[in-house]
Amino acid sequence: MSKSTNYSVEGNYFTNIPGSATTWSWGIAIRASGPFANVIKNNVFEKITVGIIPEGQNANPNDVYKTGLKYRCNLFVRGTIKHSDILLVDGSISREQGECLGNDPSAPAGNLFSHSSTLPSSHFDINIYPGVVPLGYSINYYHHLVTSNRYIFLLRVSEIATGATANYVFRSQCNAAFNSERGCDEGPIPTFTENAIEGMETKEEPSVLDVNSILSVPNLFETNILELEK
């Protein structure tokens, strides 16, 4: 989607074409939604290189990037996302992803991450490419209790490449428990991939893909882009 706003992308299933020789693929590419509240929620991403790629301004700098694009209740099927579940290649999204409101299960972000690899630099659940975000920008990510579902936790996030280790993404655990029926206010994850999701584990480490190989693809955001009407 390019320069669209006032949208909610929900209830979709994104995967690669079976038998395709393509070495890169992504589910949703977002370009320049502007400083408005938009949401990507309750989608499933499986067997692709990157789940979601936002680029350009997708948050409001006038309120310190609080208002903007948010991700809620999406499922990145475990062990199947090669590079990053969410990859911010340039610009911004809302810095407030979810919130903690006591035991309210609808308040945290509620995404289930793939945890596709724990090898250094081979996979990130949220990856902010170094040097592309506004000065001082970071994301506050609020998740459910890890004991209720370990995949709600951001296992690996990108760090600022400076002498002093610091994070682009700060993780906070809420007191609310997660379950598939009421873990998110958007309802349960779509059931059409239930058989593929149930019990899915993989010991095979995905191949390491450099983000530059993704960005070098011609017309990344101009090819097969769905322009939504406002």
XYZ file of C-alpha atoms in Angstrom:
230
model
C 0.000 0.000 0.000
C 1.469 3.314 -1.037
C 0.405 6.643 0.511
C -2.897 5.205 1.761
C -4.390 6.019 5.155
C -7.479 5.496 7.347
C -7.080 1.746 6.823
C -7.290 -1.497 8.755
C -5.707 -4.542 7.093
C -7.132 -7.623 8.799
C -8.047 -11.276 8.443
C -5.606 -12.161 5.638
C -3.223 -15.055 5.038
C 0.148 -14.288 3.416
C 2.534 -16.974 2.166
C 4.902 -17.791 -0.686
C 3.738 -19.484 -3.888
C 4.407 -23.247 -3.584
C 7.352 -24.276 -5.738
C 8.433 -20.694 -6.395
C 12.155 -20.138 -6.963
C 11.887 -16.659 -5.453
C 14.412 -16.143 -2.652
C 12.640 -13.145 -1.148
C 8.999 -12.387 -0.487
C 6.982 -10.243 1.882
C 3.432 -10.135 3.139
C 2.548 -6.438 3.461
C 4.570 -3.439 2.266
C 3.445 -0.087 3.671
C 4.727 3.190 2.244
C 4.093 6.643 3.753
C 0.739 6.277 5.525
C 1.311 9.675 7.101
C 0.841 10.802 10.732
C -2.444 8.948 11.232
C -3.746 6.032 13.304
C -3.741 2.943 11.054
C -3.642 -0.721 12.002
C -2.568 -4.109 10.648
C -4.298 -6.787 12.717
C -5.326 -10.409 12.909
C -3.350 -11.576 9.865
C -1.282 -14.737 9.347
C 2.216 -14.741 7.799
C 3.877 -18.027 6.866
C 6.865 -19.262 4.797
C 8.032 -15.847 3.550
C 11.164 -13.721 3.893
C 9.617 -10.766 5.740
C 6.149 -10.456 7.201
C 5.595 -6.680 7.204
C 7.785 -3.903 5.741
C 6.849 -0.295 6.648
C 8.722 2.520 4.918
C 8.528 6.306 5.161
C 6.468 8.365 7.590
C 3.855 6.209 9.317
C 3.602 8.098 12.621
C 3.101 11.634 13.904
C 6.320 13.434 14.937
C 4.249 16.187 16.612
C 3.169 13.826 19.423
C 6.547 12.061 19.633
C 5.382 9.330 17.218
C 2.649 8.004 19.523
C -0.074 8.237 16.867
C 0.542 6.088 13.831
C 0.678 2.594 12.362
C 0.213 -0.230 14.867
C 0.391 -4.027 14.688
C -2.081 -6.070 16.715
C -2.859 -9.756 17.070
C -0.960 -10.939 13.990
C 0.473 -14.457 13.755
C 3.938 -15.025 12.298
C 3.939 -18.816 12.067
C 6.758 -20.195 14.159
C 9.960 -21.118 12.372
C 8.827 -19.991 8.895
C 9.884 -16.316 8.521
C 13.419 -16.201 7.087
C 14.625 -12.653 7.762
C 12.320 -10.559 9.970
C 8.734 -10.740 11.133
C 8.568 -6.916 11.024
C 11.280 -4.925 9.234
C 11.358 -1.124 9.400
C 13.592 -0.116 6.505
C 13.105 3.641 6.716
C 11.032 6.194 8.639
C 8.646 5.455 11.501
C 5.662 3.581 12.896
C 3.837 4.303 16.148
C 6.316 4.069 18.992
C 3.556 2.769 21.307
C 2.721 -0.798 20.293
C 0.076 -1.983 22.768
C -0.277 -0.906 26.386
C -0.699 -2.377 29.858
C -4.094 -1.858 31.534
C -4.055 -4.182 34.542
C -5.381 -7.628 33.598
C -7.155 -6.431 30.440
C -6.148 -8.986 27.739
C -7.147 -6.649 24.902
C -4.596 -3.958 25.824
C -1.198 -5.539 24.912
C -0.131 -5.767 21.272
C -0.892 -9.489 21.125
C 1.254 -10.489 18.136
C 2.649 -14.034 18.044
C 6.199 -14.032 16.660
C 7.946 -16.740 14.666
C 11.164 -17.073 16.705
C 12.568 -18.481 13.457
C 16.210 -18.461 14.546
C 18.392 -17.594 17.523
C 21.595 -17.440 15.476
C 23.272 -14.003 15.556
C 22.024 -11.668 12.821
C 20.007 -14.374 11.061
C 16.505 -13.417 12.182
C 14.696 -10.662 14.085
C 11.139 -10.560 15.376
C 11.276 -6.763 15.014
C 14.172 -5.357 12.997
C 14.821 -1.626 12.669
C 17.491 -1.115 10.054
C 20.348 0.994 11.573
C 20.428 4.673 10.734
C 17.026 4.935 9.063
C 14.853 6.167 11.939
C 14.488 9.690 13.405
C 17.007 10.754 16.053
C 16.043 9.383 19.460
C 13.293 7.167 18.030
C 12.486 3.851 19.671
C 9.504 1.507 20.025
C 7.791 0.599 23.298
C 6.329 -2.872 22.841
C 3.851 -4.207 25.450
C 3.131 -7.946 25.497
C 1.061 -10.447 27.502
C 2.471 -12.694 30.206
C 5.149 -14.896 28.689
C 3.908 -17.816 30.795
C 0.612 -17.723 28.877
C 2.251 -18.061 25.440
C 5.997 -17.789 24.870
C 5.570 -16.609 21.281
C 4.123 -13.270 22.382
C 7.623 -12.345 23.561
C 10.062 -10.533 21.278
C 12.911 -13.025 21.356
C 15.269 -11.046 19.123
C 15.155 -7.338 18.273
C 17.694 -5.108 16.560
C 20.041 -2.965 18.610
C 21.529 0.442 17.937
C 25.017 -0.040 16.549
C 26.894 2.237 18.942
C 29.643 1.778 21.497
C 27.077 1.658 24.281
C 24.545 -1.114 23.715
C 21.039 0.286 23.469
C 17.796 -0.951 21.997
C 15.558 0.413 19.301
C 12.811 -1.730 20.852
C 11.967 -1.766 24.568
C 9.927 -4.737 25.789
C 7.436 -4.529 28.674
C 5.431 -7.447 30.096
C 1.845 -6.798 31.189
C -0.099 -8.720 33.853
C -2.692 -9.878 31.321
C -2.675 -13.490 30.123
C -3.030 -14.451 26.441
C -5.221 -17.104 24.890
C -6.404 -17.483 21.324
C -10.078 -16.806 22.119
C -9.755 -13.572 24.079
C -6.092 -12.624 23.957
C -6.857 -9.776 21.568
C -9.875 -7.536 21.132
C -9.938 -8.440 17.431
C -10.919 -12.022 18.249
C -9.195 -15.321 17.475
C -6.592 -15.764 14.762
C -8.133 -16.875 11.425
C -8.801 -20.612 11.474
C -8.089 -21.453 7.824
C -4.436 -22.267 8.649
C -5.177 -24.015 11.921
C -3.774 -27.379 10.792
C -0.528 -25.813 9.627
C -0.144 -23.766 12.784
C -0.951 -26.460 15.337
C 2.236 -27.893 16.784
C 4.432 -26.393 14.094
C 8.079 -26.437 15.114
C 11.246 -26.437 13.063
C 14.862 -27.167 13.904
C 16.112 -26.011 10.542
C 17.726 -22.598 10.717
C 16.653 -20.264 7.885
C 19.317 -19.038 5.521
C 20.845 -15.699 6.462
C 19.501 -12.921 4.246
C 20.983 -9.447 4.293
C 18.441 -6.612 4.266
C 20.250 -5.045 1.307
C 19.239 -8.008 -0.828
C 15.640 -7.121 -0.073
C 16.037 -3.395 -0.653
C 17.846 -4.006 -3.957
C 14.760 -5.586 -5.474
C 13.618 -3.257 -8.310
C 10.465 -1.280 -7.591
C 9.990 -2.779 -4.139
C 7.072 -0.538 -3.339
C 5.873 0.124 -6.877
C 5.322 -3.507 -7.963
C 2.031 -5.191 -7.154
C 1.059 -2.402 -4.752
C -2.580 -2.163 -3.808
C -3.583 1.490 -3.548
C -6.539 1.698 -1.200
C -9.128 4.371 -1.619
C -9.313 6.795 1.260
